[in-house]
Short mmCIF file of C-alpha atoms in Angstrom, two decimals:
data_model
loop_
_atom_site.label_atom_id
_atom_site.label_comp_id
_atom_site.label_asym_id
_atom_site.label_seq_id
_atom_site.Cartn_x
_atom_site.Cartn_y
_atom_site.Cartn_z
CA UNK A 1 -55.80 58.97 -15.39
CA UNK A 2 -62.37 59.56 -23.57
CA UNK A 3 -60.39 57.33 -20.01
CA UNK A 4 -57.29 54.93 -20.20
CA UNK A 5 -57.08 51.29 -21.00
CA UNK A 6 -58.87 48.63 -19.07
CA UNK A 7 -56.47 46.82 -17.55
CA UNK A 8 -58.72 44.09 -16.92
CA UNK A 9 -59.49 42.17 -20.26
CA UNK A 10 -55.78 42.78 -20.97
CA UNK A 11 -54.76 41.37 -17.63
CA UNK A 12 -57.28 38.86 -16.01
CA UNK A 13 -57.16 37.07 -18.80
CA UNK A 14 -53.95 36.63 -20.32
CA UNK A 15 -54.00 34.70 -23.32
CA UNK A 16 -51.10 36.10 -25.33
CA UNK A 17 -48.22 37.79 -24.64
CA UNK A 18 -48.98 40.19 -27.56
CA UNK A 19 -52.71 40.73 -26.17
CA UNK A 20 -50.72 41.86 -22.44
CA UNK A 21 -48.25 43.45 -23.88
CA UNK A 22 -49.70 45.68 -26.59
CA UNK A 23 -51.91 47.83 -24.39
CA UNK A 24 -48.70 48.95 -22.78
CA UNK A 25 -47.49 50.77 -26.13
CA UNK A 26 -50.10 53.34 -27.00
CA UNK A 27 -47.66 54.99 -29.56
CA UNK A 28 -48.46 52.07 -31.58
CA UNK A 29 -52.05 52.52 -31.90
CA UNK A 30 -53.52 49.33 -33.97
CA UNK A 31 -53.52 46.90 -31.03
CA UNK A 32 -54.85 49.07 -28.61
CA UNK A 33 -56.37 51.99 -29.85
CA UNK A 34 -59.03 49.76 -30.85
CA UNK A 35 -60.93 46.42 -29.05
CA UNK A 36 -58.92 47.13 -25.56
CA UNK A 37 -59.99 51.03 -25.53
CA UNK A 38 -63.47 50.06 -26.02
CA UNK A 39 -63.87 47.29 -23.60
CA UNK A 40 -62.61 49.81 -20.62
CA UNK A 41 -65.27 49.99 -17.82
CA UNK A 42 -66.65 52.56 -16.39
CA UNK A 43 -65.44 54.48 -13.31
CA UNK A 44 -66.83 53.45 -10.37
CA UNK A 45 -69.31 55.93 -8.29
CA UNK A 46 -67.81 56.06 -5.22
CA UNK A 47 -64.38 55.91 -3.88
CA UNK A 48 -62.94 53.54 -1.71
CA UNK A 49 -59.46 53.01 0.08
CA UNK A 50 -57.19 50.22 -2.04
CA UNK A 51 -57.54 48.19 1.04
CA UNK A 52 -61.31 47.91 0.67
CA UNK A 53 -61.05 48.05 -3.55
CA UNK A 54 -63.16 44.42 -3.57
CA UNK A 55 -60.82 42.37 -6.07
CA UNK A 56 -61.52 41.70 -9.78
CA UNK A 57 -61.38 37.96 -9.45
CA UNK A 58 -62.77 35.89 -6.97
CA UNK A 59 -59.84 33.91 -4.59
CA UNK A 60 -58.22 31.36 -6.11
CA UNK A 61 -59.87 28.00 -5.46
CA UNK A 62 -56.80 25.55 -5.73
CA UNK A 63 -54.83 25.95 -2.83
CA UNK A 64 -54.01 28.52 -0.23
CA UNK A 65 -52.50 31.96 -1.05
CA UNK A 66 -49.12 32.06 -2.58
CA UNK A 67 -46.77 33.70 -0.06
CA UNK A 68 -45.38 36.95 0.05
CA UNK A 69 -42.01 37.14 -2.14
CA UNK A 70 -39.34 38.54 -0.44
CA UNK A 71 -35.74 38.49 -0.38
CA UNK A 72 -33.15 39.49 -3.40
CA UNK A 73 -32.21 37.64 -6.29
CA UNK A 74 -34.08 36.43 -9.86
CA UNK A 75 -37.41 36.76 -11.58
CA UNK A 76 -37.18 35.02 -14.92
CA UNK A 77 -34.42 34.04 -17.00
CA UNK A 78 -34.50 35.88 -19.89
CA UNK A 79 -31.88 37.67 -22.12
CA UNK A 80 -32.76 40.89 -21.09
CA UNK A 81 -31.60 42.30 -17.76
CA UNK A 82 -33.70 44.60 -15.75
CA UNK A 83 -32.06 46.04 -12.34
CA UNK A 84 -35.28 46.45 -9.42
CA UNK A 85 -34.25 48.18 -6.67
CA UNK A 86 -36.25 48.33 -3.43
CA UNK A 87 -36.10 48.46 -0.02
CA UNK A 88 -36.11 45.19 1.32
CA UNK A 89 -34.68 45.61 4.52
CA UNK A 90 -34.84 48.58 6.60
CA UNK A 91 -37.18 51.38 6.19
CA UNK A 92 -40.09 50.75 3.62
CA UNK A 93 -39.29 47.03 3.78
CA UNK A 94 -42.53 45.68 3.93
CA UNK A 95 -43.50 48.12 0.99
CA UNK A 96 -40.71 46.89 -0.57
CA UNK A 97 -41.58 43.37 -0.78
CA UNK A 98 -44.82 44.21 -1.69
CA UNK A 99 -43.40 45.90 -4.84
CA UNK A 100 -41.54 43.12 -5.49
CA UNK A 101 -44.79 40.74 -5.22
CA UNK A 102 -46.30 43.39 -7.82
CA UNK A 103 -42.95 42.66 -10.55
CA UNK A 104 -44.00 39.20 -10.40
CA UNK A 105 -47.30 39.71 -10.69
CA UNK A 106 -46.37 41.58 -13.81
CA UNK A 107 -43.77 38.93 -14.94
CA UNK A 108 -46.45 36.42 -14.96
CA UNK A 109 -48.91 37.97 -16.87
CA UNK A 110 -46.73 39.44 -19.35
CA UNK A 111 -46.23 35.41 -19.74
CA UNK A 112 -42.70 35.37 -19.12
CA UNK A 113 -41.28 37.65 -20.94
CA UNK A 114 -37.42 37.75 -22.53
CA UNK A 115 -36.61 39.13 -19.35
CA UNK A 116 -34.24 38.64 -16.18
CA UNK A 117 -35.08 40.84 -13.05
CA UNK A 118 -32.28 41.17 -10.97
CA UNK A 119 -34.08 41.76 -7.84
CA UNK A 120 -31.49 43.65 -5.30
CA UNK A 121 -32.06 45.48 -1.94
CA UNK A 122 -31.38 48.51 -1.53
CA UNK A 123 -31.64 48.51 2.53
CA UNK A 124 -33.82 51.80 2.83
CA UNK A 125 -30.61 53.78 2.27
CA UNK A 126 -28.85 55.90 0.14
CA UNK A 127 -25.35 53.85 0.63
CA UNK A 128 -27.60 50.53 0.03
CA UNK A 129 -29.24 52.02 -3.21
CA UNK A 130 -25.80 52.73 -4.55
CA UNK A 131 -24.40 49.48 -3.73
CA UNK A 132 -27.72 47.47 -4.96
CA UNK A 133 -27.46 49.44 -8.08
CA UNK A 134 -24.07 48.78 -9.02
CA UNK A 135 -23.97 45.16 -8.10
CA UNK A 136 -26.86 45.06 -10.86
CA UNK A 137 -25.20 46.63 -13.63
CA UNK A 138 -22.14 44.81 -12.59
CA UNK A 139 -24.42 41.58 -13.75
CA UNK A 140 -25.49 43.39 -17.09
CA UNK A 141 -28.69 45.13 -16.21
CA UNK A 142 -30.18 47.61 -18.72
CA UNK A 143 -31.92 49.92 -16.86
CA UNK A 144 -32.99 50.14 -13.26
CA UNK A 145 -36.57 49.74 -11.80
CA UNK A 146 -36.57 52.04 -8.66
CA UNK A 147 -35.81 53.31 -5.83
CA UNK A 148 -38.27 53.97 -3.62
CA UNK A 149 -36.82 56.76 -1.78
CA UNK A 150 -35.88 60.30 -3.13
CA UNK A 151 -32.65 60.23 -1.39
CA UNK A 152 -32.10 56.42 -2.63
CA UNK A 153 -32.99 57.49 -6.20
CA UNK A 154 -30.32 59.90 -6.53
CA UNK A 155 -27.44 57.46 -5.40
CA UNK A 156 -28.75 54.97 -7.97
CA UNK A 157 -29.46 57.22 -10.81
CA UNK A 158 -25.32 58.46 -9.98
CA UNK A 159 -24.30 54.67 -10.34
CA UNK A 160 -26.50 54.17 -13.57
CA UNK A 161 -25.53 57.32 -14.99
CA UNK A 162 -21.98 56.36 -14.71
CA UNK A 163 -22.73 53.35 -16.29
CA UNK A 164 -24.59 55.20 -19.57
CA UNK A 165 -27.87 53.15 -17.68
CA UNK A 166 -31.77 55.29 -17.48
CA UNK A 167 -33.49 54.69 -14.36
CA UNK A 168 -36.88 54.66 -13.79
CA UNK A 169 -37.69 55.49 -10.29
CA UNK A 170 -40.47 55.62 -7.52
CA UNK A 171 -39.94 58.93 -5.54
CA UNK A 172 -42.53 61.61 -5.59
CA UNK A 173 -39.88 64.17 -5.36
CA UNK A 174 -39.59 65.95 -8.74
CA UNK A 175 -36.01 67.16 -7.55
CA UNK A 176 -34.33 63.81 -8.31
CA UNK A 177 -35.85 63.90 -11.74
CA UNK A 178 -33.12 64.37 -15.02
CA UNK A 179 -32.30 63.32 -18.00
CA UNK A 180 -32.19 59.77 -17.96
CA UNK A 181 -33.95 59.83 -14.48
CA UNK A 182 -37.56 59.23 -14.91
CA UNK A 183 -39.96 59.37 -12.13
CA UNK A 184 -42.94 56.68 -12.24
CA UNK A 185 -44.63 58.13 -9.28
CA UNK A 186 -47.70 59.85 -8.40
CA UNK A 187 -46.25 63.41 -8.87
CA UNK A 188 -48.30 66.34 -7.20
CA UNK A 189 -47.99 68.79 -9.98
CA UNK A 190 -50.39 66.95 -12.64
CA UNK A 191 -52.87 66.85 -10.46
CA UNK A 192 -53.12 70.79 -9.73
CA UNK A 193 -52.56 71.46 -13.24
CA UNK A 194 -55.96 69.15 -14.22
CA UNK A 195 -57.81 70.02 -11.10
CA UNK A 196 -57.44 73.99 -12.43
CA UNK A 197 -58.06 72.89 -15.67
CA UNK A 198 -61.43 71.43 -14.87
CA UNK A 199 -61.83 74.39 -12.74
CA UNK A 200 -61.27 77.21 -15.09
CA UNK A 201 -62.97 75.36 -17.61
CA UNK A 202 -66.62 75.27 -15.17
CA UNK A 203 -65.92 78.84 -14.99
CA UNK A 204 -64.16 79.76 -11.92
CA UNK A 205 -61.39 82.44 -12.75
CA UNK A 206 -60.26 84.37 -9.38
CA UNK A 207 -58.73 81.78 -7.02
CA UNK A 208 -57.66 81.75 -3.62
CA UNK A 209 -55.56 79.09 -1.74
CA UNK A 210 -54.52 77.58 1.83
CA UNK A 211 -51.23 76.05 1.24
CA UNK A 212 -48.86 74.46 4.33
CA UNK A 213 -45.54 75.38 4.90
CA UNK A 214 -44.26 71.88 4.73
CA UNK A 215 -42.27 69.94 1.87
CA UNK A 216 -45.70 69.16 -0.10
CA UNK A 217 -46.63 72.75 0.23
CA UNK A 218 -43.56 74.20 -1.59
CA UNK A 219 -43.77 71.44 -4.31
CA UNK A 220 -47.25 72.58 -5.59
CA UNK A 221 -47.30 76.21 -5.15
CA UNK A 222 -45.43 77.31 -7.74
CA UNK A 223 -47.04 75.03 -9.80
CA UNK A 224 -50.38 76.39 -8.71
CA UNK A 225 -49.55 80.01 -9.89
CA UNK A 226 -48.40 78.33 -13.15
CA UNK A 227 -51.21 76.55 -13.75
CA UNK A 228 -53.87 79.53 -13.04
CA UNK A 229 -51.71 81.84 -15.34
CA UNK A 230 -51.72 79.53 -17.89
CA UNK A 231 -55.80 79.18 -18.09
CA UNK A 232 -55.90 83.23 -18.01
CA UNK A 233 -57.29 83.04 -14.58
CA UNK A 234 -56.19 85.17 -11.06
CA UNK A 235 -54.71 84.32 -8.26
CA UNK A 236 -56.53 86.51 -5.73
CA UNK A 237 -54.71 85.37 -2.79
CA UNK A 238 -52.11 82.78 -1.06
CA UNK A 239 -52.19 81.83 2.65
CA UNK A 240 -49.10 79.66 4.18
CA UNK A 241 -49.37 78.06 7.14
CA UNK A 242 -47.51 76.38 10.00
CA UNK A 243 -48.42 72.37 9.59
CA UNK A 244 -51.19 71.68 11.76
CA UNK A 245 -52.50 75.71 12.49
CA UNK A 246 -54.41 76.92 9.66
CA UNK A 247 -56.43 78.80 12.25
CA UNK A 248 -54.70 82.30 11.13
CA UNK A 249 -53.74 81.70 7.85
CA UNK A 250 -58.18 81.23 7.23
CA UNK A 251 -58.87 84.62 9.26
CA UNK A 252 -56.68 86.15 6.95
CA UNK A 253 -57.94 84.60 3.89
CA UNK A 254 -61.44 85.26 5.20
CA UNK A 255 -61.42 88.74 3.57
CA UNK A 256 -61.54 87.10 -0.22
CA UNK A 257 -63.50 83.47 0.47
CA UNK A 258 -66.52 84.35 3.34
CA UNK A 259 -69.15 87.21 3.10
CA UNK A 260 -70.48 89.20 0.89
CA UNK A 261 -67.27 90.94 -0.25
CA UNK A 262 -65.63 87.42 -1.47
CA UNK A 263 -63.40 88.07 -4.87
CA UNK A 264 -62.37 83.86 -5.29
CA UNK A 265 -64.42 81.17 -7.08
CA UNK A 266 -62.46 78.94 -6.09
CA UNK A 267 -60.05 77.65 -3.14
CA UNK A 268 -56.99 75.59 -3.44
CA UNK A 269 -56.25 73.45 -0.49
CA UNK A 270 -53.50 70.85 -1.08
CA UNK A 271 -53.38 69.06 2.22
CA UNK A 272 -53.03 65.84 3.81
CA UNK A 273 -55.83 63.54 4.74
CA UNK A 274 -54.95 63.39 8.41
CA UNK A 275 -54.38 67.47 8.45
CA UNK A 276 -57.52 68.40 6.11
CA UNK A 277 -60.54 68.47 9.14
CA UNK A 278 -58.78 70.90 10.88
CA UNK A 279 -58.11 73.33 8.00
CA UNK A 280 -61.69 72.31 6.79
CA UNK A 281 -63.37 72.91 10.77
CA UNK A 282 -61.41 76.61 10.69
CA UNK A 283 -63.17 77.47 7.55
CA UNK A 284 -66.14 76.45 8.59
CA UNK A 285 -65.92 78.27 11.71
CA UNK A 286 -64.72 81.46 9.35
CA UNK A 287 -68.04 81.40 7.60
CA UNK A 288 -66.86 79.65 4.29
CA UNK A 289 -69.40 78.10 2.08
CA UNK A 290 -68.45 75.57 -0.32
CA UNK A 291 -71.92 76.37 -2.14
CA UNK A 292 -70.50 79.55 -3.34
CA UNK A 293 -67.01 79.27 -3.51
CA UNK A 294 -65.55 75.83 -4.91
CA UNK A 295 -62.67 74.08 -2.53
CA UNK A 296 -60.37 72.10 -5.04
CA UNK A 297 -57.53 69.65 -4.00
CA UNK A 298 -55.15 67.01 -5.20
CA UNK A 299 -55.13 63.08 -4.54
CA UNK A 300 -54.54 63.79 -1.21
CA UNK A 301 -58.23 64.24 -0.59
CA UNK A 302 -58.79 60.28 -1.72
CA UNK A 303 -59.74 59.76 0.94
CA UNK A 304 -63.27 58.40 2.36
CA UNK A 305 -63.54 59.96 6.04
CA UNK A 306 -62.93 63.41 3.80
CA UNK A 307 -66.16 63.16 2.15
CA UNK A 308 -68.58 64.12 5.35
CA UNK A 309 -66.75 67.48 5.69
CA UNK A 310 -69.17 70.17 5.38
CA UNK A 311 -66.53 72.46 4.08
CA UNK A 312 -65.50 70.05 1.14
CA UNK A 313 -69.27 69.58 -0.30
CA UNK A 314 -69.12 69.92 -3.65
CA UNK A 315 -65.07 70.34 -3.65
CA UNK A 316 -63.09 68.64 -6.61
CA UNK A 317 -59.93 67.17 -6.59
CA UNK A 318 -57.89 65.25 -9.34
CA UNK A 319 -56.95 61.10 -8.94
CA UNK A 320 -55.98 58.42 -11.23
CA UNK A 321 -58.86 56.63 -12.30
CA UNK A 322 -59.56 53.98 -9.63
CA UNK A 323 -60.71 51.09 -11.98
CA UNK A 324 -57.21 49.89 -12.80
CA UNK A 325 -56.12 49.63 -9.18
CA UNK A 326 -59.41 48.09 -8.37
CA UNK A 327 -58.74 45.34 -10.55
CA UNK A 328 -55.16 45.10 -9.99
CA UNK A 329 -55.92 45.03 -6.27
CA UNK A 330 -58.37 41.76 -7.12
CA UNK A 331 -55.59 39.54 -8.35
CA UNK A 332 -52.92 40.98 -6.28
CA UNK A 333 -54.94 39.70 -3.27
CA UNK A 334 -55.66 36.47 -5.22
CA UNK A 335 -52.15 35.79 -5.74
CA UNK A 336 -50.76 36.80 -2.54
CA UNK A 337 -53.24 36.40 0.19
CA UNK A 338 -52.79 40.54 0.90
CA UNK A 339 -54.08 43.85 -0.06
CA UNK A 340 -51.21 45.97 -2.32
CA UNK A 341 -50.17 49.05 -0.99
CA UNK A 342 -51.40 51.93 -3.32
CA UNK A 343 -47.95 52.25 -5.07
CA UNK A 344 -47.28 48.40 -5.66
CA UNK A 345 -48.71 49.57 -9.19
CA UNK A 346 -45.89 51.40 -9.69
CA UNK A 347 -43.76 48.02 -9.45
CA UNK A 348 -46.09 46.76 -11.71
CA UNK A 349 -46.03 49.16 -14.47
CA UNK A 350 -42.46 49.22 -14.56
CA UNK A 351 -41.81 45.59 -15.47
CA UNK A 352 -44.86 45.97 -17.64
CA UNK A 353 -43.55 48.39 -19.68
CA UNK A 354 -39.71 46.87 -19.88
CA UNK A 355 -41.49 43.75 -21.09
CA UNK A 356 -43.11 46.22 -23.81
CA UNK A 357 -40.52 47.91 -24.74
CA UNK A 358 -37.82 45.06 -24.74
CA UNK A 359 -40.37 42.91 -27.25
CA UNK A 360 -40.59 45.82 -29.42
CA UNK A 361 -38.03 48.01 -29.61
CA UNK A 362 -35.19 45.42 -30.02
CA UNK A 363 -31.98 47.57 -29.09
CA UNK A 364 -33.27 50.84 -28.74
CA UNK A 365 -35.87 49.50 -26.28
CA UNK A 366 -34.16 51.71 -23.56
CA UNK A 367 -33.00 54.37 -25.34
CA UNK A 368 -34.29 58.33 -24.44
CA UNK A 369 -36.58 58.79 -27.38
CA UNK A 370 -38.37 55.15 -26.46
CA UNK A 371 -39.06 56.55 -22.80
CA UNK A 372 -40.07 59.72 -23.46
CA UNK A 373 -42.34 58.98 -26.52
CA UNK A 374 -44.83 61.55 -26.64
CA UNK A 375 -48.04 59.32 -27.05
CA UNK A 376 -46.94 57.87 -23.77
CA UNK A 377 -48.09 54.13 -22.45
CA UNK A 378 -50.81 52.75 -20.74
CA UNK A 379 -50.71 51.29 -17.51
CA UNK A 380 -52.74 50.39 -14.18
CA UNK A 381 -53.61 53.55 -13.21
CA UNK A 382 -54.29 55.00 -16.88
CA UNK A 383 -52.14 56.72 -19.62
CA UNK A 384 -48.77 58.34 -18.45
CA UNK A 385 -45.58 59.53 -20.52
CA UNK A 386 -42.02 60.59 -19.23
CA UNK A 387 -40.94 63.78 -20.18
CA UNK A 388 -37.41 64.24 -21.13
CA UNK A 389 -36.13 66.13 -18.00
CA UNK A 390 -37.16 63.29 -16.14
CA UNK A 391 -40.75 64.05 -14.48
CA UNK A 392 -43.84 62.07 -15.97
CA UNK A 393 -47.37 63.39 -16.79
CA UNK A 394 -50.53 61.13 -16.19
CA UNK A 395 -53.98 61.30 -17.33
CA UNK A 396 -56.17 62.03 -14.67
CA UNK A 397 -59.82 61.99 -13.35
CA UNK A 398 -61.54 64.49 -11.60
CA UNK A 399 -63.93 63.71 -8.92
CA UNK A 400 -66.79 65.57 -6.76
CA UNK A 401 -67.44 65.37 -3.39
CA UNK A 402 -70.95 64.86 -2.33
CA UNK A 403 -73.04 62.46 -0.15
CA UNK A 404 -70.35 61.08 1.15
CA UNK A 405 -68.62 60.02 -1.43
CA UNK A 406 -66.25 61.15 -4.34
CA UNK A 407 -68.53 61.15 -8.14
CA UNK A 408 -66.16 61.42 -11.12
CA UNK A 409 -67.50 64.33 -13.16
CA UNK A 410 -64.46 64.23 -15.40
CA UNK A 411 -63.09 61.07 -16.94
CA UNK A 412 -59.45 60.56 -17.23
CA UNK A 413 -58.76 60.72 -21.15
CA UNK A 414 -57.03 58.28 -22.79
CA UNK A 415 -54.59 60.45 -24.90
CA UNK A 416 -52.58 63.18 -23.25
CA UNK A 417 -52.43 66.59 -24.96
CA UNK A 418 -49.28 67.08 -27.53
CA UNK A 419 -46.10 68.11 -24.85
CA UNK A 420 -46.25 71.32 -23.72
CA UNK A 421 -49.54 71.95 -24.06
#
């Protein structure tokens, strides 16, 4: 999500922009695949919510909390222009500006890097993402930080594109990924592809899965079969159900995951938080045991009032290691007086890495075969790379669930597998 840089010597204590910056580039090796690998900490035992992550530093003494940035216009003045596009009025505003709180975060502790953010708002909207995004480029921006929104991230990535410009954006939505699109976000499909992984390789090979017929649902399917095939295991059997009735979906299901006549070692169920008791209460009530056949999930199950479900004991699912966040979270909340919203990292990451790549890559520090460099870069949340039709791969963790709480039993490694492995 061996497990990915320690953001917190690199961070906490900033010292020199090279010591901040170079931990960012792990194509380079030398200054990080040394010292700042080996003073990474280890994961913590139990999982917590970001909003109860207890910070990395202790509140700043001096003074009360520095308020909330909000608002378009400038972070830094340096030669090299950066376009961030978020939503700070309208929908997502107030994740917005918390993004935006996250750039600066990053801007400072990159200690002020050659770069100008040219902070613009894109109103929550498609028509607002478009205009945002060319009013940036209009003032020289590089490459554009965002959107937010799926919808949001195509209008920009139209205006950039026009403009010869590669956007990196925030949607979870692999469909707005492309060529010169690249999607920061917490994408569903790595995770099924390491939670099988870790599956097939604790020996489960026939498994089963409870998928719902929503948006989430279709995204990960496919890439469920994929994955499965690809470890030369079976899919014995796929369930779809309405959102919120798994009730007949499990009675059908029943015939491969309860009794004595169950074929599956394991059961994929990639739901919601808010949605997983009642697909875990009709299992339960179908005579599933978790002791014989393994439920597995994605980040989605990150959850802490998750981990008292009988019917996920023992379940796995796959999550950035939490470390990075945890500390990120500390001086967030130190600087601002708040607790970041789980994908302020994102915001982070991004001006991270344009501070990286602008210090060391000169004039090709945007260009396609910077971004999609195959060693990839470490940020908050571990090690992730962009691939070059757009969608980005992340090391993960895996975690267990038992005694009410979530045990990593896998680390996240700190170098991804060669592409297309």
């Amino acid at each position: 999500m061996a497990r990915p840089t320690s953001m917190r010597d690199r961070l906490v204590r900033v010292t020199a922009p090279t010591a901040a910056l170079c931990a960012v580039l792990l194509s380079l090796g030398g200054c990080l695949g040394t010292d700042i690998a080996r003073r990474a900490t280890a994961p913590q035992a139990e999982l917590t919510p970001p909003a109860a992550v207890p910070g990395a530093l202790p509140p700043a003494p001096a003074g009360p909390p520095m308020p909330a940035a909000g608002g378009t216009g400038r972070i830094g003045s340096g030669a090299v222009k950066v376009a961030l596009v978020l939503p700070l009025t309208g929908q997502g505003a107030t994740v917005g500006a918390a993004m935006r709180n996250a750039a600066q975060l990053a801007y400072d502790e990159a200690e002020q890097p050659d770069l100008t953010l040219l902070v613009e708002d894109d109103r929550g909207s498609p028509d607002g993402a478009r205009d945002a995004t060319q009013e940036a480029l209009r003032q020289g921006a590089e490459i554009v930080l965002g959107p937010l929104f799926a919808g949001n991230v195509q209008t920009a990535a139209a205006a950039a594109r026009a403009a010869g410009k590669p956007v990196v954006g925030f949607s979870t939505d692999v469909t707005v990924a492309s060529r010169g699109v690249y999607l920061l976000s917490f994408l569903p499909q790595p995770e099924v592809d390491r939670v099988v992984e870790d599956s097939v390789a604790g020996g489960k090979r026939s498994f089963a899965a409870l998928i719902p017929e929503t948006a989430y649902g279709n995204a990960v399917e496919a890439e469920f079969r994929e994955a499965v095939a690809r470890k030369g295991a079976r899919v014995a059997a796929v369930e779809r159900y309405p959102a919120g009735a798994p009730g007949p979906a499990v009675e059908r299901l029943t015939r491969v995951i309860a009794g004595p006549g169950a074929t599956a070692d394991a059961l994929f169920i990639p739901e919601t938080a808010d949605a997983l008791p009642g697909v875990a209460a009709a299992l339960t009530k179908a005579g599933f045991s978790p002791a014989r056949i393994r439920p597995i999930g994605t980040a989605l199950w990150n959850e802490p009032s998750l981990f008292a479900l009988p019917a996920l004991q023992g379940g796995r699912f796959a999550s950035p290691d939490r470390t990075g966040f945890s500390n990120f979270s500390g001086r967030y909340q130190a600087r601002f007086g708040a607790v970041p919203p789980r994908v302020a990292s994102l915001a982070y990451d991004a001006v991270m890495l344009a501070a990286a790549l602008s210090r060391r890559y000169g004039s090709q520090r945007f260009a396609e075969t910077t971004l999609t460099n195959g060693s990839g870069f470490a940020g908050i949340d571990g090690t992730f790379r962009f691939r070059p039709d757009g969608q980005s791969e992340r090391s993960l963790a895996v975690y267990e669930i038992r005694n009410n709480a979530a045990i990593p039993v896998s680390p996240a490694p700190r170098v991804l597998a060669k592409p297309g492995i």
